[in-house]
């Protein structure tokens, strides 16, 4: 048996198609045509070049019962010739007629191509394939089925697509292919394009709203010499010319607050941040963050402004994309219409203790609120966990194993309160806080965090064991984090030292001591409040997208598996 017989066929079906399309491109070149043209002006100098959406808008008002009339369309356009270009999505021929579905960034339209009109040029259609980019010109008309069409007098190949679209590309669903070949995903699934158009509109709206109230957009370094701005594990990199080890920024926070010291009293940045953490439906190691800082404001002021900001962005999204927004808002399980809930963390834990319907817990929170439950768990968790877990449907829904592990790792009562919140209250926010009619969940500001869990936030004046901080949860997802800023340099230095001590004991997600930031505070930073929000998560929320990878055009993936090299003959 020869080595050739052992090998698979030289060309896969796809490769055969590619070779056939390349042959068509070669034939075009041989006839003097460029299959990758750049001059896409209409040949009829009287023809007007339009986006497909604009062409449809010319006669959109003439549509009756979902159909167009040839007579009405031609009467409205008065015999004018139009020139369009886009990608071929479908192509079929019958007799002397060919129908092509064409799409550009604004919409789709049908090209109605008649051999009687095109004459000898009609044969050139044989060189076209689905996926090619073409331009065409002709009169607006309507097909017999009432579909708006261009009665084509000329069509030309602009770009030859060598590769065919994947089999069953309409409604492409394979997740790996969609993320790895986003260019195909955008062709196959128009709703994907809607999400990324929405993302762009959301970013524009954020900028516009912040600009309108006097914020200044700035840019701060993405390469940091120390770890700061948030508790997370960084990516490491190296600057060759300076021979410096650096970190990709976790957050821009400390640089933005330096600007408050310098007198730029309202600043914001929308930029990329990097955290060397796990990947999930809500986490991507590279993400886009909005952070803003406002002098002479408190976290209460920012809670008010957060409601204004989110409703404002959603309203501008509705204006920019009314049809898509109507679908998104109809499918939402939450509502932005009612006032957001403002829930102190200790109160949330106390309420969760009551709702669990565990008698011991109810007694503990009746006497001491959320910290009363912490005190009970410190002494009786192991002894009673098995009985407690069977007390009610809510109790059975608690993740007891991880709750116990997390509680055991806590070093102080502040961390224990936060742990109770994470396992007893946060998973049930959607169920427990509803609109007046009960049909949707309400956004919840969880506020007043334990001092020990917030190394950059300002202590509450009346309750120094707490800090003036909130996180906003919408539909069960954390969206943003904000607090009144710590501007006491001695207090901040002590908290940095606590972070360094945790790092020395093996904690990975800690900050370094930033001596220059302390020096900046010693020059005097005005009282201020700061806010951080993931733009990816905001886009997910407003478009009802379940995974963060669906709002990032090119999410990080493992390297694509390559076919093994064929053995030598």
Coordinates of C-alpha atoms in Angstrom, one line a residue:
X1 CA 0.0 0.0 0.0
X2 CA 1.4 3.4 -0.9
X3 CA 1.9 6.2 1.6
X4 CA -0.6 8.3 -0.4
X5 CA -3.3 5.6 0.3
X6 CA -2.7 5.9 4.0
X7 CA -3.3 9.6 4.1
X8 CA -6.7 11.3 4.1
X9 CA -8.0 12.8 1.0
X10 CA -5.8 15.7 -0.2
X11 CA -8.7 18.3 0.0
X12 CA -11.5 18.5 2.4
X13 CA -14.9 19.5 1.1
X14 CA -14.3 23.0 2.4
X15 CA -10.9 23.2 0.8
X16 CA -12.4 22.2 -2.5
X17 CA -14.9 25.1 -2.2
X18 CA -12.0 27.5 -1.4
X19 CA -10.1 26.4 -4.4
X20 CA -13.2 26.8 -6.6
X21 CA -13.6 30.4 -5.3
X22 CA -10.0 31.2 -5.9
X23 CA -10.4 30.0 -9.4
X24 CA -13.3 32.4 -9.9
X25 CA -11.0 35.2 -8.5
X26 CA -8.3 34.3 -11.0
X27 CA -10.8 34.3 -13.8
X28 CA -11.9 37.8 -12.8
X29 CA -8.3 39.0 -12.9
X30 CA -7.8 37.4 -16.3
X31 CA -10.8 39.3 -17.7
X32 CA -9.3 42.6 -16.4
X33 CA -11.5 42.8 -13.2
X34 CA -10.1 43.1 -9.7
X35 CA -11.8 40.6 -7.3
X36 CA -10.6 42.9 -4.4
X37 CA -11.7 46.2 -5.8
X38 CA -11.5 49.6 -4.1
X39 CA -13.3 51.9 -6.6
X40 CA -17.0 51.4 -5.7
X41 CA -18.5 54.4 -7.4
X42 CA -21.7 53.9 -9.3
X43 CA -21.2 53.6 -13.1
X44 CA -24.4 55.6 -13.7
X45 CA -23.4 59.1 -12.7
X46 CA -27.0 59.9 -11.9
X47 CA -27.3 57.0 -9.4
X48 CA -27.3 58.1 -5.7
X49 CA -25.3 56.0 -3.3
X50 CA -27.2 55.1 -0.1
X51 CA -27.0 52.8 2.9
X52 CA -29.6 50.1 2.6
X53 CA -31.4 51.5 5.7
X54 CA -31.6 54.9 4.0
X55 CA -32.9 53.3 0.8
X56 CA -35.6 51.5 2.8
X57 CA -36.5 54.7 4.7
X58 CA -37.3 56.4 1.4
X59 CA -40.4 54.2 0.9
X60 CA -41.0 52.8 4.3
X61 CA -44.2 54.8 4.8
X62 CA -45.7 53.1 1.7
X63 CA -45.8 49.7 3.3
X64 CA -49.3 48.2 3.7
X65 CA -50.0 45.1 5.6
X66 CA -46.3 44.2 5.7
X67 CA -46.0 44.5 1.9
X68 CA -44.8 47.0 -0.7
X69 CA -46.5 47.8 -4.0
X70 CA -44.4 48.1 -7.1
X71 CA -46.5 50.9 -8.4
X72 CA -46.4 52.9 -5.2
X73 CA -42.6 52.4 -4.7
X74 CA -41.8 53.5 -8.3
X75 CA -44.2 56.5 -8.0
X76 CA -42.5 57.7 -4.8
X77 CA -39.0 57.3 -6.1
X78 CA -39.9 58.8 -9.5
X79 CA -37.6 56.6 -11.5
X80 CA -34.4 57.6 -9.6
X81 CA -31.5 55.2 -9.6
X82 CA -29.8 54.1 -6.4
X83 CA -26.4 52.5 -5.6
X84 CA -25.9 50.1 -2.7
X85 CA -23.2 47.7 -1.5
X86 CA -23.0 44.9 1.0
X87 CA -22.5 41.2 1.7
X88 CA -24.4 38.5 -0.2
X89 CA -26.4 36.5 2.3
X90 CA -28.5 34.4 0.0
X91 CA -28.5 33.8 -3.8
X92 CA -31.0 31.8 -5.8
X93 CA -31.8 31.7 -9.5
X94 CA -34.9 30.6 -11.3
X95 CA -35.3 30.8 -15.1
X96 CA -34.0 34.2 -16.1
X97 CA -34.3 35.7 -12.7
X98 CA -31.8 35.8 -9.8
X99 CA -32.6 37.0 -6.3
X100 CA -29.8 38.1 -4.0
X101 CA -30.2 39.1 -0.3
X102 CA -27.8 41.9 0.5
X103 CA -26.8 43.3 3.9
X104 CA -24.8 46.3 5.0
X105 CA -24.4 47.8 8.5
X106 CA -27.9 49.4 8.3
X107 CA -30.1 46.6 7.1
X108 CA -30.9 44.2 4.3
X109 CA -32.6 44.4 0.8
X110 CA -33.3 42.2 -2.1
X111 CA -31.6 42.5 -5.5
X112 CA -34.0 41.5 -8.2
X113 CA -31.8 40.7 -11.3
X114 CA -33.4 39.9 -14.6
X115 CA -31.6 38.5 -17.6
X116 CA -33.8 40.5 -19.9
X117 CA -32.5 43.7 -18.2
X118 CA -28.9 42.7 -17.8
X119 CA -28.4 41.1 -21.1
X120 CA -25.0 39.4 -21.6
X121 CA -23.8 40.7 -18.2
X122 CA -26.3 38.3 -16.5
X123 CA -23.8 35.5 -17.0
X124 CA -21.4 37.3 -14.6
X125 CA -23.6 36.2 -11.8
X126 CA -22.1 32.7 -12.0
X127 CA -18.9 34.2 -10.5
X128 CA -20.8 35.2 -7.3
X129 CA -21.1 33.2 -4.1
X130 CA -22.7 33.6 -0.7
X131 CA -20.4 35.7 1.4
X132 CA -19.1 37.9 -1.5
X133 CA -19.2 41.6 -1.1
X134 CA -20.8 43.4 -4.1
X135 CA -22.2 46.7 -5.2
X136 CA -25.3 47.2 -7.3
X137 CA -27.4 49.9 -8.8
X138 CA -30.9 50.2 -10.2
X139 CA -34.4 51.3 -9.4
X140 CA -36.3 50.7 -6.2
X141 CA -39.3 48.4 -6.8
X142 CA -41.3 45.6 -5.2
X143 CA -41.3 41.9 -6.0
X144 CA -44.5 40.0 -6.7
X145 CA -44.5 39.0 -3.0
X146 CA -44.4 42.6 -1.9
X147 CA -40.7 42.6 -0.8
X148 CA -38.8 45.8 -1.3
X149 CA -36.1 45.2 -4.0
X150 CA -33.7 46.9 -6.3
X151 CA -34.4 46.2 -9.9
X152 CA -30.7 45.8 -10.7
X153 CA -29.2 47.3 -13.9
X154 CA -25.6 46.6 -12.8
X155 CA -23.8 44.4 -10.2
X156 CA -20.1 44.1 -9.5
X157 CA -17.9 42.0 -7.4
X158 CA -16.1 44.2 -4.8
X159 CA -14.5 41.5 -2.6
X160 CA -14.3 37.8 -3.2
X161 CA -14.9 35.6 -0.1
X162 CA -12.6 32.6 -0.4
X163 CA -14.0 30.8 2.6
X164 CA -17.7 29.7 2.7
X165 CA -19.8 30.5 5.7
X166 CA -20.0 27.5 8.1
X167 CA -22.7 24.9 7.4
X168 CA -26.0 26.0 8.9
X169 CA -24.5 29.4 9.4
X170 CA -28.0 31.0 9.8
X171 CA -28.3 30.9 13.6
X172 CA -24.8 29.7 14.2
X173 CA -24.9 28.3 17.8
X174 CA -21.6 26.6 18.5
X175 CA -20.2 28.7 21.3
X176 CA -16.5 27.9 20.6
X177 CA -16.9 28.9 16.9
X178 CA -18.9 32.0 17.8
X179 CA -16.3 33.4 20.2
X180 CA -13.2 32.3 18.2
X181 CA -14.6 33.5 14.8
X182 CA -16.5 36.5 15.9
X183 CA -16.5 37.8 12.3
X184 CA -18.6 34.8 11.3
X185 CA -20.8 35.2 14.4
X186 CA -21.6 38.8 13.5
X187 CA -22.7 37.7 10.0
X188 CA -24.7 34.7 11.1
X189 CA -26.4 36.2 14.2
X190 CA -27.7 39.8 13.6
X191 CA -28.8 40.1 17.3
X192 CA -25.1 39.7 18.2
X193 CA -24.4 42.9 16.3
X194 CA -27.2 44.6 18.2
X195 CA -25.5 43.8 21.5
X196 CA -22.2 45.4 20.4
X197 CA -24.0 48.4 18.9
X198 CA -25.7 48.7 22.3
X199 CA -22.4 48.6 24.0
X200 CA -21.1 51.5 21.9
X201 CA -24.3 53.5 22.6
X202 CA -23.9 52.8 26.4
X203 CA -20.4 54.1 26.5
X204 CA -21.4 57.2 24.6
X205 CA -24.2 57.7 27.0
X206 CA -22.0 57.3 30.1
X207 CA -19.6 59.9 28.7
X208 CA -22.3 62.3 27.8
X209 CA -24.1 62.2 31.2
X210 CA -20.8 62.6 33.1
X211 CA -19.6 65.4 30.8
X212 CA -22.9 67.2 31.3
X213 CA -22.5 67.4 35.1
X214 CA -18.9 68.7 34.9
X215 CA -16.7 65.6 35.0
X216 CA -13.4 65.6 33.1
X217 CA -12.4 62.5 31.2
X218 CA -8.7 61.6 31.9
X219 CA -6.3 58.8 31.2
X220 CA -4.0 57.2 33.8
X221 CA -1.2 54.6 33.5
X222 CA -2.0 51.0 32.7
X223 CA 1.5 49.8 33.7
X224 CA 1.9 50.1 37.5
X225 CA 5.0 49.6 39.6
X226 CA 3.0 48.4 42.6
X227 CA -0.3 46.6 43.1
X228 CA -3.1 49.0 44.1
X229 CA -6.6 50.2 43.6
X230 CA -8.4 46.9 44.5
X231 CA -7.8 43.6 46.1
X232 CA -7.0 41.3 43.2
X233 CA -4.2 39.2 41.7
X234 CA -2.4 41.1 38.9
X235 CA -0.8 40.2 35.6
X236 CA 3.0 40.7 35.6
X237 CA 5.0 42.2 32.8
X238 CA 8.4 43.6 32.2
X239 CA 9.7 46.8 30.7
X240 CA 12.9 46.0 28.8
X241 CA 14.4 49.5 28.3
X242 CA 14.0 50.3 32.0
X243 CA 14.6 46.8 33.2
X244 CA 11.5 47.1 35.4
X245 CA 9.0 44.5 36.5
X246 CA 5.5 46.0 36.2
X247 CA 1.9 45.1 36.8
X248 CA -1.0 45.5 34.4
X249 CA -3.4 47.8 36.3
X250 CA -6.1 46.3 38.4
X251 CA -7.9 49.6 38.7
X252 CA -7.1 53.3 38.1
X253 CA -8.4 54.4 41.5
X254 CA -5.3 55.7 43.2
X255 CA -4.2 57.7 40.2
X256 CA -7.6 59.3 39.8
X257 CA -7.6 60.3 43.5
X258 CA -4.2 61.9 43.1
X259 CA -6.0 64.2 40.6
X260 CA -8.5 65.2 43.3
X261 CA -5.5 66.3 45.3
X262 CA -4.3 68.4 42.3
X263 CA -7.6 70.2 42.1
X264 CA -9.4 68.3 39.3
X265 CA -12.5 67.9 41.4
X266 CA -14.6 65.7 39.1
X267 CA -12.7 63.1 37.0
X268 CA -13.6 59.9 35.3
X269 CA -11.9 57.2 33.2
X270 CA -13.3 54.5 30.9
X271 CA -10.5 52.0 30.2
X272 CA -9.2 48.5 30.3
X273 CA -8.2 46.8 33.6
X274 CA -6.7 43.4 34.1
X275 CA -7.2 40.8 36.9
X276 CA -5.4 37.5 36.9
X277 CA -8.5 35.5 38.1
X278 CA -10.8 32.8 37.0
X279 CA -13.0 33.0 34.0
X280 CA -16.8 32.7 34.4
X281 CA -20.0 34.1 32.9
X282 CA -19.3 37.3 35.0
X283 CA -15.6 37.5 35.0
X284 CA -13.0 38.0 32.2
X285 CA -9.4 38.7 33.0
X286 CA -9.4 41.8 30.7
X287 CA -12.4 44.1 31.1
X288 CA -13.6 47.7 30.7
X289 CA -14.1 49.8 33.9
X290 CA -15.7 53.1 34.5
X291 CA -14.4 54.9 37.5
X292 CA -15.3 58.4 38.6
X293 CA -14.4 60.5 41.6
X294 CA -16.2 63.6 42.9
X295 CA -14.9 66.0 45.5
X296 CA -17.2 67.3 48.2
X297 CA -19.6 64.3 47.7
X298 CA -20.6 61.4 49.9
X299 CA -21.6 57.8 49.2
X300 CA -25.2 58.9 49.8
X301 CA -24.8 61.5 47.0
X302 CA -23.5 58.8 44.7
X303 CA -26.4 56.5 45.4
X304 CA -28.7 59.2 44.2
X305 CA -26.5 59.9 41.1
X306 CA -26.2 56.1 40.3
X307 CA -30.0 55.9 39.9
X308 CA -29.9 59.0 37.6
X309 CA -26.9 57.6 35.6
X310 CA -28.4 54.1 35.0
X311 CA -31.9 55.4 34.1
X312 CA -30.2 58.0 31.8
X313 CA -28.1 55.5 30.0
X314 CA -31.1 53.2 29.6
X315 CA -33.2 56.0 28.2
X316 CA -30.5 57.0 25.7
X317 CA -30.1 53.4 24.6
X318 CA -33.9 53.3 24.0
X319 CA -33.5 56.4 21.8
X320 CA -30.5 55.0 19.9
X321 CA -32.0 51.5 19.3
X322 CA -35.7 51.6 19.9
X323 CA -36.7 48.3 18.3
X324 CA -34.0 46.2 20.1
X325 CA -34.5 48.1 23.4
X326 CA -38.2 47.3 23.3
X327 CA -37.4 43.6 23.1
X328 CA -34.8 43.8 25.9
X329 CA -37.0 45.7 28.3
X330 CA -39.9 43.3 27.7
X331 CA -37.7 40.4 28.7
X332 CA -36.1 42.0 31.8
X333 CA -36.7 40.3 35.1
X334 CA -35.9 43.5 36.9
X335 CA -37.2 47.1 36.8
X336 CA -35.3 50.4 37.0
X337 CA -38.6 52.3 37.4
X338 CA -39.0 52.2 41.2
X339 CA -36.6 53.6 43.8
X340 CA -33.7 51.3 44.4
X341 CA -33.6 49.5 47.8
X342 CA -31.0 50.8 50.3
X343 CA -30.0 47.9 52.5
X344 CA -27.4 48.1 55.3
X345 CA -25.4 44.9 55.2
X346 CA -26.1 44.1 58.9
X347 CA -29.8 44.6 58.3
X348 CA -29.6 42.3 55.2
X349 CA -28.0 39.6 57.3
X350 CA -30.6 40.1 60.1
X351 CA -33.5 39.8 57.6
X352 CA -31.9 36.7 56.0
X353 CA -31.7 35.2 59.5
X354 CA -35.4 35.7 60.0
X355 CA -36.3 34.5 56.5
X356 CA -34.4 31.2 57.1
X357 CA -36.9 30.4 59.8
X358 CA -34.3 28.8 62.1
X359 CA -35.4 29.4 65.6
X360 CA -31.9 30.0 67.0
X361 CA -31.2 32.5 64.3
X362 CA -34.4 34.4 64.8
X363 CA -33.6 34.8 68.5
X364 CA -30.0 35.9 67.8
X365 CA -31.0 38.6 65.3
X366 CA -33.9 39.8 67.5
X367 CA -31.4 40.5 70.3
X368 CA -28.4 41.7 68.2
X369 CA -29.2 42.1 64.6
X370 CA -26.7 40.8 62.0
X371 CA -23.9 40.8 64.5
X372 CA -26.0 38.8 66.9
X373 CA -26.1 36.0 64.3
X374 CA -22.3 36.3 63.9
X375 CA -21.9 35.8 67.6
X376 CA -24.2 32.7 67.5
X377 CA -22.3 31.1 64.6
X378 CA -18.9 31.6 66.2
X379 CA -19.9 29.2 69.0
X380 CA -22.5 26.8 67.6
X381 CA -22.0 26.5 63.8
X382 CA -20.5 22.9 63.8
X383 CA -22.8 21.6 66.5
X384 CA -26.1 22.7 64.9
X385 CA -25.4 23.0 61.2
X386 CA -27.0 19.7 60.3
X387 CA -30.3 20.6 62.1
X388 CA -30.3 24.2 60.9
X389 CA -30.0 23.1 57.3
X390 CA -33.3 21.3 57.4
X391 CA -35.4 24.0 59.1
X392 CA -37.2 25.5 56.1
X393 CA -37.1 25.7 52.3
X394 CA -34.9 28.8 52.5
X395 CA -32.5 27.0 54.9
X396 CA -32.3 24.1 52.5
X397 CA -31.3 26.5 49.7
X398 CA -28.2 27.8 51.5
X399 CA -24.8 26.5 50.4
X400 CA -23.9 25.2 53.8
X401 CA -20.6 23.6 52.9
X402 CA -19.0 26.7 51.4
X403 CA -20.6 28.9 54.0
X404 CA -18.9 27.0 56.8
X405 CA -15.5 27.0 55.0
X406 CA -15.7 30.7 54.3
X407 CA -16.7 31.4 57.9
X408 CA -13.8 29.4 59.3
X409 CA -11.3 31.4 57.2
X410 CA -12.5 34.8 58.6
X411 CA -10.1 36.6 61.0
X412 CA -12.5 39.0 62.6
X413 CA -16.2 39.7 63.1
X414 CA -16.3 42.2 60.2
X415 CA -15.2 39.5 57.8
X416 CA -17.7 37.1 59.4
X417 CA -20.6 39.5 58.9
X418 CA -19.5 39.9 55.2
X419 CA -19.4 36.1 54.9
X420 CA -22.9 35.8 56.3
X421 CA -24.1 38.3 53.8
X422 CA -22.5 36.5 50.9
X423 CA -24.1 33.2 51.7
X424 CA -27.4 34.1 53.5
X425 CA -28.5 37.4 51.8
X426 CA -26.9 38.0 48.5
X427 CA -28.1 34.8 46.8
X428 CA -31.7 35.7 47.6
X429 CA -31.8 39.5 46.8
X430 CA -33.9 38.8 43.7
X431 CA -36.5 36.9 45.7
X432 CA -36.6 39.2 48.7
X433 CA -36.8 42.6 47.1
X434 CA -39.5 43.0 44.5
X435 CA -41.4 45.8 42.8
X436 CA -44.8 46.9 44.3
X437 CA -46.7 44.4 42.1
X438 CA -44.2 41.6 42.7
X439 CA -43.6 41.0 39.0
X440 CA -39.9 42.1 38.9
X441 CA -36.9 42.4 41.2
X442 CA -35.7 45.8 42.4
X443 CA -32.1 47.0 42.3
X444 CA -30.5 46.8 45.8
X445 CA -27.8 49.1 47.2
X446 CA -26.1 46.9 49.8
X447 CA -24.3 49.5 52.0
X448 CA -22.3 50.1 55.2
X449 CA -19.7 47.4 54.9
X450 CA -17.4 46.2 57.8
X451 CA -14.3 48.3 58.1
X452 CA -12.1 45.2 57.7
X453 CA -13.4 44.3 54.2
X454 CA -12.8 47.8 52.7
X455 CA -9.2 49.1 52.9
X456 CA -9.8 52.2 50.8
X457 CA -13.2 53.4 52.1
X458 CA -13.8 56.1 54.8
X459 CA -15.0 55.0 58.2
X460 CA -18.5 56.0 59.2
X461 CA -18.5 58.8 61.7
X462 CA -21.2 57.4 63.9
X463 CA -20.1 53.7 63.6
X464 CA -16.3 53.5 63.0
X465 CA -16.6 49.7 62.7
X466 CA -18.3 50.3 59.3
X467 CA -17.3 52.2 56.2
X468 CA -19.4 54.4 54.0
X469 CA -19.5 52.0 51.0
X470 CA -22.2 50.4 48.8
X471 CA -22.4 47.8 46.1
X472 CA -25.3 47.8 43.7
X473 CA -26.9 44.5 42.8
X474 CA -29.4 44.2 39.9
X475 CA -31.1 41.0 39.0
X476 CA -28.7 39.2 41.4
X477 CA -25.6 40.5 39.8
X478 CA -23.1 42.9 41.3
X479 CA -22.9 46.0 39.0
X480 CA -20.9 48.7 40.8
X481 CA -18.9 49.5 43.9
X482 CA -18.7 53.0 45.5
X483 CA -17.7 54.6 48.7
X484 CA -16.9 57.8 50.5
X485 CA -13.1 58.1 50.1
X486 CA -10.6 57.8 52.9
X487 CA -8.5 61.0 52.9
X488 CA -6.8 60.6 56.3
X489 CA -3.2 59.7 55.4
X490 CA -2.4 58.1 58.7
X491 CA -5.5 55.9 58.6
X492 CA -4.8 55.0 55.0
X493 CA -1.2 54.1 55.8
X494 CA -2.4 51.8 58.6
X495 CA -4.7 50.0 56.2
X496 CA -1.9 49.6 53.7
X497 CA 0.2 48.0 56.4
X498 CA -2.7 45.6 57.2
X499 CA -2.7 44.6 53.5
X500 CA 1.0 44.0 53.5
X501 CA 0.7 41.9 56.7
X502 CA -2.0 39.8 55.0
X503 CA 0.3 39.4 52.0
X504 CA 3.1 38.2 54.3
X505 CA 0.7 35.5 55.6
X506 CA 0.0 34.1 52.1
X507 CA -3.0 36.2 51.0
X508 CA -2.8 36.7 47.2
X509 CA -5.5 39.3 46.6
X510 CA -4.0 42.2 48.6
X511 CA -2.5 45.7 47.9
X512 CA 1.0 47.0 48.3
X513 CA 2.0 49.9 50.4
X514 CA 1.8 53.0 48.1
X515 CA 4.1 55.5 49.7
X516 CA 3.6 58.1 46.9
X517 CA -0.2 57.9 47.4
X518 CA 0.3 58.6 51.1
X519 CA 2.4 61.5 50.2
X520 CA -0.4 62.8 47.9
X521 CA -2.9 62.5 50.8
X522 CA -0.5 64.4 53.0
X523 CA -0.9 67.4 50.7
X524 CA -4.7 67.3 51.4
X525 CA -7.4 65.5 49.4
X526 CA -10.9 67.1 49.7
X527 CA -13.7 64.9 51.1
X528 CA -14.9 62.9 48.1
X529 CA -16.8 59.9 46.9
X530 CA -15.7 57.4 44.2
X531 CA -17.5 54.9 42.0
X532 CA -16.5 51.9 39.9
X533 CA -18.6 49.9 37.4
X534 CA -17.8 47.3 34.8
X535 CA -19.0 48.4 31.4
X536 CA -19.2 44.8 30.3
X537 CA -21.6 44.0 33.2
X538 CA -23.6 47.1 32.5
X539 CA -24.0 46.0 28.8
X540 CA -25.0 42.5 30.0
X541 CA -27.6 43.9 32.3
X542 CA -29.2 46.3 29.8
X543 CA -29.3 43.7 26.9
X544 CA -30.2 40.7 29.0
X545 CA -27.0 38.9 28.0
X546 CA -26.2 35.9 30.2
X547 CA -22.4 35.7 29.7
X548 CA -19.7 38.4 29.8
X549 CA -18.1 36.7 26.7
X550 CA -21.2 37.7 24.7
X551 CA -20.5 41.4 25.3
X552 CA -16.7 41.3 24.6
X553 CA -15.9 41.1 20.9
X554 CA -12.9 38.9 21.3
X555 CA -12.9 37.2 24.7
X556 CA -9.8 35.3 25.8
X557 CA -9.8 31.7 24.8
X558 CA -7.4 28.8 25.0
X559 CA -5.2 28.4 21.9
X560 CA -7.1 26.7 19.1
X561 CA -6.2 23.0 18.7
X562 CA -4.2 22.4 15.5
X563 CA -4.4 19.3 13.5
X564 CA -1.3 17.0 13.9
X565 CA 1.3 17.2 11.3
X566 CA 1.1 14.4 8.8
X567 CA 3.9 11.8 9.0
X568 CA 6.6 11.8 6.4
X569 CA 6.1 9.5 3.4

